[in-house]
Short mmCIF file of C-alpha atoms in Angstrom, two decimals:
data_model
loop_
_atom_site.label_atom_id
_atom_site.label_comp_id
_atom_site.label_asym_id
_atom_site.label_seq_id
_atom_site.Cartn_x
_atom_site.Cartn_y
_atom_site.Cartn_z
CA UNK A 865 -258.80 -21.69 -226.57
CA UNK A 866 -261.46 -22.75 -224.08
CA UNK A 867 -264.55 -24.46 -224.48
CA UNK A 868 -266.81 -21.86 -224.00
CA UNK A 869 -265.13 -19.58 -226.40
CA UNK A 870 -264.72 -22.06 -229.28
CA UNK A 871 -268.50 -22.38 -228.19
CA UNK A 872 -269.22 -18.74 -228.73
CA UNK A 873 -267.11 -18.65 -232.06
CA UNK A 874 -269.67 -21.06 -233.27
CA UNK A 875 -273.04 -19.18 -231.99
CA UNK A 876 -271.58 -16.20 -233.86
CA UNK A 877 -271.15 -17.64 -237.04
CA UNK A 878 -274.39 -19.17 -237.40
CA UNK A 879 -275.82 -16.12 -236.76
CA UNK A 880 -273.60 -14.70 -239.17
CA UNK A 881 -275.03 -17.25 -242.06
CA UNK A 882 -277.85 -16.64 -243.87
CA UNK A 883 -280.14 -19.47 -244.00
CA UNK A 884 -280.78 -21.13 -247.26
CA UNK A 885 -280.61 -24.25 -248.87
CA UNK A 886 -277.10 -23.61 -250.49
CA UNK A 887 -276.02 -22.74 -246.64
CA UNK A 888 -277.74 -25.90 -244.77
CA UNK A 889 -275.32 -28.29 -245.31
CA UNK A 890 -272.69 -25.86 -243.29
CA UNK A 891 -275.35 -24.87 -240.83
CA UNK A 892 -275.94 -28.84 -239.92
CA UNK A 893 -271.97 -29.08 -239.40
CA UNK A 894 -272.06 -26.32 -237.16
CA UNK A 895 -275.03 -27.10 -235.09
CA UNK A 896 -272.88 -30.55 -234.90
CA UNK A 897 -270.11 -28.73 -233.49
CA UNK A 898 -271.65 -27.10 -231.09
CA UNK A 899 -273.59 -30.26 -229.60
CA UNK A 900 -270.29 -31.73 -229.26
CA UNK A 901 -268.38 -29.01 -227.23
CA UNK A 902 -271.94 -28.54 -225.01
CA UNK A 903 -271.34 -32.15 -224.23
CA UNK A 904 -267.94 -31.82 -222.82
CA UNK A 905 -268.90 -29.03 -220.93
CA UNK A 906 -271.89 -31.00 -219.00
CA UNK A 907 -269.26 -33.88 -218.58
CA UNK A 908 -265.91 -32.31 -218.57
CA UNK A 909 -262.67 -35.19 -219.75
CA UNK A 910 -260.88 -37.34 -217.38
CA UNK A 911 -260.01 -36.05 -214.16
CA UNK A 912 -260.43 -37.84 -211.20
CA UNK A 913 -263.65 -38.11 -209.49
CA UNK A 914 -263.90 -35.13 -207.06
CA UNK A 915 -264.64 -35.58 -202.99
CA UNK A 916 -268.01 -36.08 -201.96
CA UNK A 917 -270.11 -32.89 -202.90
CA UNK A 918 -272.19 -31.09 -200.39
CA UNK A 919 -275.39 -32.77 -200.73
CA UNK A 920 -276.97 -31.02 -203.74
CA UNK A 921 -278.64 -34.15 -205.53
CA UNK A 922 -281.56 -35.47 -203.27
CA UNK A 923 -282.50 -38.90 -202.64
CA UNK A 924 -285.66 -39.96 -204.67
CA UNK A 925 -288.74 -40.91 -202.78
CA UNK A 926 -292.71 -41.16 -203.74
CA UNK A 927 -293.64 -42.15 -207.46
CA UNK A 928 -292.78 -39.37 -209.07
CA UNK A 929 -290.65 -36.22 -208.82
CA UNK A 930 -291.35 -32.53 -209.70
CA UNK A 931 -288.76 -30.01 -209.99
CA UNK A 932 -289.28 -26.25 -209.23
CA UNK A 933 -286.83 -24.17 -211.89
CA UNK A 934 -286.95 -20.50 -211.75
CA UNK A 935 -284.79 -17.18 -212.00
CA UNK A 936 -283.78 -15.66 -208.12
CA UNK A 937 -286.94 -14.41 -206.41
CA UNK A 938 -289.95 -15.38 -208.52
CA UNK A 939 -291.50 -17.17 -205.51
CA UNK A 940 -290.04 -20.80 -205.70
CA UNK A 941 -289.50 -21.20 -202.01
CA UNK A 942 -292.95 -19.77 -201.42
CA UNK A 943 -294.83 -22.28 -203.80
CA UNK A 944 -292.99 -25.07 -201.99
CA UNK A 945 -293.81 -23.94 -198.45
CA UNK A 946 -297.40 -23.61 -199.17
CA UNK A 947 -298.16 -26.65 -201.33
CA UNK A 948 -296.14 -28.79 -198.94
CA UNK A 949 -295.78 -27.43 -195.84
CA UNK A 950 -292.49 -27.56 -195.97
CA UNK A 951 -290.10 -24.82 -195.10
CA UNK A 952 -287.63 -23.42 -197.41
CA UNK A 953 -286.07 -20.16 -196.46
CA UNK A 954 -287.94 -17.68 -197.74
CA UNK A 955 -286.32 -13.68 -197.81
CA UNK A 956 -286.62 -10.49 -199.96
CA UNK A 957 -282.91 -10.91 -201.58
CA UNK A 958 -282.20 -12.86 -204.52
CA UNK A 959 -280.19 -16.31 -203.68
CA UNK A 960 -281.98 -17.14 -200.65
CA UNK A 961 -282.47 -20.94 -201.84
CA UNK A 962 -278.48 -22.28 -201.66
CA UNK A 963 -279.02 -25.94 -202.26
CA UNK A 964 -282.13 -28.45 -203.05
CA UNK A 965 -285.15 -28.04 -200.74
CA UNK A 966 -287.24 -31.09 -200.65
CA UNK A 967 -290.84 -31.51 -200.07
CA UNK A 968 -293.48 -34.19 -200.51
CA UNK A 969 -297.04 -33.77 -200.78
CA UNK A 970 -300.12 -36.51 -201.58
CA UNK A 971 -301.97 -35.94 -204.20
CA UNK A 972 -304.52 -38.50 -204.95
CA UNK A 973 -303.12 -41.23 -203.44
CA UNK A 974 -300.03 -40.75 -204.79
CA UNK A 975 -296.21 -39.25 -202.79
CA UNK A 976 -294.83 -36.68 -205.07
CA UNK A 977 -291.86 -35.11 -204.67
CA UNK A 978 -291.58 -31.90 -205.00
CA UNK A 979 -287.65 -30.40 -205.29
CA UNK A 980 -286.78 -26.57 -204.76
CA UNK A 981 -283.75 -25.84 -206.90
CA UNK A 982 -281.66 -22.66 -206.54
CA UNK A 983 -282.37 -19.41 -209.01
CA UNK A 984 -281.31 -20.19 -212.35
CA UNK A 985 -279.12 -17.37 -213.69
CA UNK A 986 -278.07 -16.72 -217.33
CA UNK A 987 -275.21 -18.68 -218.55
CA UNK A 988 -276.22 -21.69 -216.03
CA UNK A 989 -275.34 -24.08 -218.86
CA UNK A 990 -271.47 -23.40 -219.05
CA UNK A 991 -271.06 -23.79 -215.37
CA UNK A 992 -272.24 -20.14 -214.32
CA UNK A 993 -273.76 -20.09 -210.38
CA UNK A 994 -274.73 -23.47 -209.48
CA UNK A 995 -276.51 -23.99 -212.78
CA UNK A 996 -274.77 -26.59 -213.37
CA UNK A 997 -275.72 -28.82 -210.82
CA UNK A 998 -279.32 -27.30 -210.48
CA UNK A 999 -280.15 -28.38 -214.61
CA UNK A 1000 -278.79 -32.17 -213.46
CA UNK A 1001 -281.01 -32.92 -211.06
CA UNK A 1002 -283.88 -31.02 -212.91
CA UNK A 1003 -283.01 -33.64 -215.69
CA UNK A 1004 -283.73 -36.41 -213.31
CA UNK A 1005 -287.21 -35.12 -212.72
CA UNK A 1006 -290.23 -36.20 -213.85
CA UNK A 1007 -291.75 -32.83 -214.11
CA UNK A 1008 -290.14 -29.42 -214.64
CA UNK A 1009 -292.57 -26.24 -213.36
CA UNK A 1010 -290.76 -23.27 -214.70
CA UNK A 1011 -291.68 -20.64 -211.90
CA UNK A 1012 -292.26 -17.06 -213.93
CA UNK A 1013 -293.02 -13.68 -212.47
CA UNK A 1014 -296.07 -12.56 -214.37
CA UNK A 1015 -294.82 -9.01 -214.46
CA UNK A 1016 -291.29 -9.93 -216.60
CA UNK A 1017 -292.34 -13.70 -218.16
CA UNK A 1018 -291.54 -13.74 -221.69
CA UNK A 1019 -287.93 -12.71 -221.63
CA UNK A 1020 -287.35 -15.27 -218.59
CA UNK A 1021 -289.61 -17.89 -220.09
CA UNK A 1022 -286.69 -17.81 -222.89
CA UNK A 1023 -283.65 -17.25 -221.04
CA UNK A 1024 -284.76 -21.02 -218.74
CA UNK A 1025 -285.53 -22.74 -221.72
CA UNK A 1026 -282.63 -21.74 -223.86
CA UNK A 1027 -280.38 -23.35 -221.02
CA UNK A 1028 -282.04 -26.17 -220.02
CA UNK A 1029 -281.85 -26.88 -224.15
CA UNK A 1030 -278.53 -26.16 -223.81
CA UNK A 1031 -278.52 -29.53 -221.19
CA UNK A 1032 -279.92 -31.64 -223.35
CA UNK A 1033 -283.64 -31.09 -221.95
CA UNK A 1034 -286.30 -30.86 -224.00
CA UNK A 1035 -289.68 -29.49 -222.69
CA UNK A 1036 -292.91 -31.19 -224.23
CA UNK A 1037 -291.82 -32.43 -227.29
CA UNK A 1038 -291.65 -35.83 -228.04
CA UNK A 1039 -288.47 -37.98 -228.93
CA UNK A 1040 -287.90 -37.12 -232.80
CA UNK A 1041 -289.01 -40.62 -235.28
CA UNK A 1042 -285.77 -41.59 -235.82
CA UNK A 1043 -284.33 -44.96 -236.56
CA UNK A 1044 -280.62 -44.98 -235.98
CA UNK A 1045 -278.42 -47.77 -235.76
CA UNK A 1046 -274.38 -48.06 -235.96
CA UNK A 1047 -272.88 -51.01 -238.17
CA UNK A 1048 -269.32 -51.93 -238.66
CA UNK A 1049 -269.67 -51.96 -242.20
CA UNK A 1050 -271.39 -50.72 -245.49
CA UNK A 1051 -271.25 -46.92 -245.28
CA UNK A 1052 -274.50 -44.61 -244.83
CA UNK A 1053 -277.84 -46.24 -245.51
CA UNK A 1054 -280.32 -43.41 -245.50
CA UNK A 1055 -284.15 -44.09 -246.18
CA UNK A 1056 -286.54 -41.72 -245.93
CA UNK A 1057 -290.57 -42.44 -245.72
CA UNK A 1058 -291.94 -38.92 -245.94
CA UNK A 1059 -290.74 -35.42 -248.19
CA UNK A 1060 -287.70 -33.95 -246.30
CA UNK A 1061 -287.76 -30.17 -246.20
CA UNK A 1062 -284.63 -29.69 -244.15
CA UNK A 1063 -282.50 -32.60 -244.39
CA UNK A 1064 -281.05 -34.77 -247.30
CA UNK A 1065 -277.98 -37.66 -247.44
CA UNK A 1066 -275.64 -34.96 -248.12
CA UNK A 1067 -275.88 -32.82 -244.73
CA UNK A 1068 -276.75 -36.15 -242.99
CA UNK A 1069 -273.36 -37.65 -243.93
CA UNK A 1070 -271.65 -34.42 -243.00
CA UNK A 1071 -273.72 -34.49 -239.41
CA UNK A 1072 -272.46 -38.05 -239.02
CA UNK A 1073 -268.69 -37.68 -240.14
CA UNK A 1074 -268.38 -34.86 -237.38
CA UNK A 1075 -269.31 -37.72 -235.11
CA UNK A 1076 -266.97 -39.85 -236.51
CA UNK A 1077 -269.12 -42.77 -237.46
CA UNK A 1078 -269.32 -43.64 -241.21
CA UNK A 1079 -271.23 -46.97 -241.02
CA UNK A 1080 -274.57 -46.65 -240.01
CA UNK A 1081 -278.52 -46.87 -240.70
CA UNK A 1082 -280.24 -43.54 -240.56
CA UNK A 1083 -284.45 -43.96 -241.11
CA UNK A 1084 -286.54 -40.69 -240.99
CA UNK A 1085 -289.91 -41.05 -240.27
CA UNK A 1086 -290.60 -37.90 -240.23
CA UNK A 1087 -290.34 -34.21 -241.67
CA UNK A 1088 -287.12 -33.82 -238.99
CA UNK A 1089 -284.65 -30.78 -238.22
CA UNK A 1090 -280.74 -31.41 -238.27
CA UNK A 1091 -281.03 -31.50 -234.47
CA UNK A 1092 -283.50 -33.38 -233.82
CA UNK A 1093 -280.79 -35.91 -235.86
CA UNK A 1094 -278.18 -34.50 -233.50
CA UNK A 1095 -280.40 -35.13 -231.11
CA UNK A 1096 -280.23 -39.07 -231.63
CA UNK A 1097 -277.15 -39.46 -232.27
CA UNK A 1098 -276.25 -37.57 -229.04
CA UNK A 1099 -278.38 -40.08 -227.24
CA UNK A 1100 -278.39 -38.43 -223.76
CA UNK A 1101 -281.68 -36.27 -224.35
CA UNK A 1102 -284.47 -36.15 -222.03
CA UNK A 1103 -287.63 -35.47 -222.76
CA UNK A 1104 -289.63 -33.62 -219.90
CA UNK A 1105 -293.17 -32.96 -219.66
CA UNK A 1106 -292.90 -28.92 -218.25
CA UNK A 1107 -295.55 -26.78 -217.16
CA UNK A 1108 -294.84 -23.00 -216.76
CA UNK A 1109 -296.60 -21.27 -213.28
CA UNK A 1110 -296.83 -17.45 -214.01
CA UNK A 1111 -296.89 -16.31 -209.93
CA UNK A 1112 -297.66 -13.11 -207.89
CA UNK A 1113 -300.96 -12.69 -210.00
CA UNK A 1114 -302.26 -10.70 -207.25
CA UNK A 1115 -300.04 -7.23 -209.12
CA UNK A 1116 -302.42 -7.72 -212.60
CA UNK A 1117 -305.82 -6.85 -213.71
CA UNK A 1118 -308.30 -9.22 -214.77
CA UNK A 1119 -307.88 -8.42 -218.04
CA UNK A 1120 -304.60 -9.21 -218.65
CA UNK A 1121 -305.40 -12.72 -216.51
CA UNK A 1122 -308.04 -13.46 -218.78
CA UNK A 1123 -305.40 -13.68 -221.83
CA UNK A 1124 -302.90 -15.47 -219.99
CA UNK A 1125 -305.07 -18.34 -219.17
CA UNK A 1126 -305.05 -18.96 -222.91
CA UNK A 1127 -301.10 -19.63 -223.08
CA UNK A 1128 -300.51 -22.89 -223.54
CA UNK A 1129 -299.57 -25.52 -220.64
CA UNK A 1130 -299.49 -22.41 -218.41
CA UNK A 1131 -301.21 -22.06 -214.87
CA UNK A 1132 -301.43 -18.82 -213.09
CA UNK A 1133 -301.31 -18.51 -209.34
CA UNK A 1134 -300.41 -16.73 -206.38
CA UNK A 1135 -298.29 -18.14 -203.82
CA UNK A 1136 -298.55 -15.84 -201.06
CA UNK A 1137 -302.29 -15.66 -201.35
CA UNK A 1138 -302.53 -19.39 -201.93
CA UNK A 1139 -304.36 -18.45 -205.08
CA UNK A 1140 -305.45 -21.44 -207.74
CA UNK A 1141 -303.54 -24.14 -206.11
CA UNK A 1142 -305.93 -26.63 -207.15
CA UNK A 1143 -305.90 -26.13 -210.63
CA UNK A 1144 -301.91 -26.36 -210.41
CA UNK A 1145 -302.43 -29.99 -208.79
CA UNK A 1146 -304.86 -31.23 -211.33
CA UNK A 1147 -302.59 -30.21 -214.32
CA UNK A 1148 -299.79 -31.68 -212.35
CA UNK A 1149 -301.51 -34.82 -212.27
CA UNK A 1150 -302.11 -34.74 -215.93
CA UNK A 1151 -298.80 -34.17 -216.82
CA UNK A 1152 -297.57 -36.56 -214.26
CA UNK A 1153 -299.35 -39.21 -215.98
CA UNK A 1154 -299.74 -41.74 -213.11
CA UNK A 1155 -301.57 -44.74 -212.95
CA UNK A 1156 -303.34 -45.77 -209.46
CA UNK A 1157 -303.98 -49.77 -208.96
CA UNK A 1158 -305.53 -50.44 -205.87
CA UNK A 1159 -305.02 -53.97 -204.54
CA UNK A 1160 -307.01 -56.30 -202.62
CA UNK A 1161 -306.56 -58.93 -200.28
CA UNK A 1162 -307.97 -62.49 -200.63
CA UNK A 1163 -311.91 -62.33 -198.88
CA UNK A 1164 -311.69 -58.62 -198.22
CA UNK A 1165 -312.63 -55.25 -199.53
CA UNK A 1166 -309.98 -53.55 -201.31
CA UNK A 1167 -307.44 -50.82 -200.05
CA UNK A 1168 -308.36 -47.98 -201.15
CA UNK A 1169 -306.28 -45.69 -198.65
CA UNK A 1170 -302.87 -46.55 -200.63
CA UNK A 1171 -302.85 -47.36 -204.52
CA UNK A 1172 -299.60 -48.94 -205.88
CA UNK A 1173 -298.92 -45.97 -208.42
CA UNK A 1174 -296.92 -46.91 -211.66
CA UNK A 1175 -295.83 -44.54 -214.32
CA UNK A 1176 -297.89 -44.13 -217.75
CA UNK A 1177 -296.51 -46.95 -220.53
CA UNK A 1178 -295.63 -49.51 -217.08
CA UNK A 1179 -298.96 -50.76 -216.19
CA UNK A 1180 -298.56 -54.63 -216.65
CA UNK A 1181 -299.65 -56.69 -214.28
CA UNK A 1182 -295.54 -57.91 -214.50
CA UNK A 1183 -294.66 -54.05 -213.45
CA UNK A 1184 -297.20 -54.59 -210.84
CA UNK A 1185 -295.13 -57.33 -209.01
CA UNK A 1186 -291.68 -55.86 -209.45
CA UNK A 1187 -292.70 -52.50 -208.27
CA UNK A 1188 -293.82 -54.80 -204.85
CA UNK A 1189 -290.94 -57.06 -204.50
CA UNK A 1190 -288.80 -58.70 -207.46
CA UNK A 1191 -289.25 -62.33 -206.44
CA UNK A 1192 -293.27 -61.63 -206.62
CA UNK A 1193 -293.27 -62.21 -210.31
CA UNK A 1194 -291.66 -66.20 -210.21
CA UNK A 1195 -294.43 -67.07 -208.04
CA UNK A 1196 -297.30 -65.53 -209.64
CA UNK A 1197 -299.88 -67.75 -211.28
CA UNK A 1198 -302.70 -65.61 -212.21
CA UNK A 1199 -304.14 -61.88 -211.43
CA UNK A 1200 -307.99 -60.87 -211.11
CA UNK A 1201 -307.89 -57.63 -212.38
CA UNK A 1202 -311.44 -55.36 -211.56
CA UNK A 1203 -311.73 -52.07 -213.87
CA UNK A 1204 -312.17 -50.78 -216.92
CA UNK A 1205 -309.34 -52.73 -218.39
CA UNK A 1206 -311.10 -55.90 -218.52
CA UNK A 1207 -314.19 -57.17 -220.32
CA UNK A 1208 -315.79 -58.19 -217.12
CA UNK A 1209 -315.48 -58.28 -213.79
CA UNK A 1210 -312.78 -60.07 -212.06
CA UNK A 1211 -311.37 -61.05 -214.98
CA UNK A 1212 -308.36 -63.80 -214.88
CA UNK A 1213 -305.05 -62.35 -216.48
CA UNK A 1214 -301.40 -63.16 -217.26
CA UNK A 1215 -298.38 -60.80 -216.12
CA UNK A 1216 -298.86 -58.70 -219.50
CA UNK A 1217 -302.24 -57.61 -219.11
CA UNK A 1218 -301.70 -53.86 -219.06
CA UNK A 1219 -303.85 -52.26 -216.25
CA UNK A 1220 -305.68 -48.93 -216.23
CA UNK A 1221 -305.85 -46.14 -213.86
CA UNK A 1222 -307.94 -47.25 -210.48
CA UNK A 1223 -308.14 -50.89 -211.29
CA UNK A 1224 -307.91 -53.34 -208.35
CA UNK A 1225 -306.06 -56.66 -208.82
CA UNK A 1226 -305.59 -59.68 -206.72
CA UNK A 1227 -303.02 -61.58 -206.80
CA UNK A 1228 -302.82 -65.90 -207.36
CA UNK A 1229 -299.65 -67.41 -206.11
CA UNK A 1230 -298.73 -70.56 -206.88
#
């Protein structure tokens, strides 16, 4: 019996079971089940490792990377060619995009890359098309933009997110409070610190055993689902920031443009008519979360031209050096860090001082 049907055995019978709290503790083994088989599916057994494939993954340049995820001919190519200049092949058919188009604009000081993948089609998760490949380099990006056609979005919006679930993505959520931690001895230790409406030991044990591991500390810090538990335990979610672009607005009325502005994290635009671009950058940017640090010479202005950009959560003056050159950080002996980070300005700081956006810093050697 192959994967994909013991797979589809499984799908059925949840859907089969009525959901209750008599039926959870079954539901939670199933829902383990099916994690499990997904798994070997994104990284088959064994096997040898196969020649050299034709180039899909792309190198990563810039400081940050966004990629473009879409069904066949809902204007990926287009988006790309006129936000970048770049050209991807661009035709009438579905399928024109065969392998990943890159492109890199600047934005605000900052290189982003921008990646065309190929059209998405149902079923990408078990292997269907090129899905496969597509959802693993989306996973390595630091933004997804889920291209839509605003004439057919809904049903598509689903279909993408269903399989890029299926991968182990998980569009803007955050990782689920869970302390987990395996032990060699001493059974399940399960604390809890809030009312549970989903999960107790019981179906947590269950979850576990499936997993074969029967020693371990579980915390919930939370109200949490069985999978955002399977989640954890899994351990090779990513979580995604994801902003959905609902194109070829030129074909509706005002009306119905007015309500889609209030989706939420959606931006409407028109890539033939190179319509709302710059709204689509600034949300990027949000999402993005980059920090600019502009640095500055010893007796001269500072650079303004090209900021040092580090990712939101990295901004220490110690990320600072090893984002230059490793060996930067054994001879630094001070920073003087301008901005709204510091009480006043220069102020003298130590490699953890955590910078904020558009602060300039100069650094002491010893």
């Amino acid at each position: 019996m192959s994967i994909l049907a013991k797979i589809a055995e499984i799908e059925n019978e949840m859907a089969r079971t009525q959901k209750n709290k008599a039926t959870a503790h079954h539901l939670g083994l199933l829902k383990a089940r099916l994690a499990k088989l997904r798994r070997e599916l994104i990284t088959p057994k064994g096997g040898g490792g196969g020649g050299p494939g034709e180039g899909f993954d792309v190198a990563k340049t810039g400081d940050a990377r966004i990629g473009f995820v879409g069904f066949p001919s809902v204007g990926k190519s287009t988006l790309l060619s006129n936000l970048a200049g770049v050209y991807s092949e661009v035709a009438a058919y579905e399928f024109t995009t065969l392998t990943t188009v890159p492109g890199v604009i600047r934005y605000k000081g900052a290189k982003i890359q921008l990646l065309d993948l190929p059209g998405i089609i149902e079923g990408a998760k078990d292997g269907k098309g090129r899905g496969r490949q597509v959802i693993a380099v989306a996973r390595t990006c630091n933004l997804i933009l889920i291209v839509l056609d605003v004439l057919k979005p809904l049903l598509h919006k689903k279909l993408i997110e269903h399989e890029l679930e299926g991968f182990g993505i998980r569009l803007n959520k955050q990782p689920p409070n869970i302390g987990f931690k395996k032990k060699d001895k001493g059974g399940i230790n399960f604390t809890t610190t809030c009312a549970q409406t989903e999960l107790d030991a019981e179906t947590v044990k269950t979850i576990l055993a499936e997993y074969k591991i029967h020693n371990a500390d579980i915390t919930l810090r939370g109200d949490c689902t069985a999978d955002d538990l399977i989640d954890v335990v899994e351990g090779n979610r990513v979580y995604i920031p994801c902003i959905y672009v609902l194109n070829k607005i030129d074909q509706i009325s005002i009306e119905e443009l007015d309500v889609i502005y209030k989706v939420a994290h959606c931006v409407p635009i028109s890539a033939h008519h190179r319509w709302n671009f710059d709204d689509l950058l600034e949300k990027m940017w949000d999402y993005l979360q980059l920090v600019r640090i502009y640095t500055k010479p010893k007796g001269q202005l500072p650079d303004y031209t090209s900021p040092v950009v580090l990712p939101d959560g990295h901004t220490a003056v110690e990320d600072f050096c090893l984002k230059i050159h490793k060996n930067l950080i054994k001879e630094l002996k001070y920073a003087l860090v301008w901005g709204s980070s510091v009480k006043h300005n220069p102020q003298k700081v130590g490699k953890d001082h955590v910078m904020e956006d558009e602060d300039v810093i100069q650094l002491v050697k010893k």
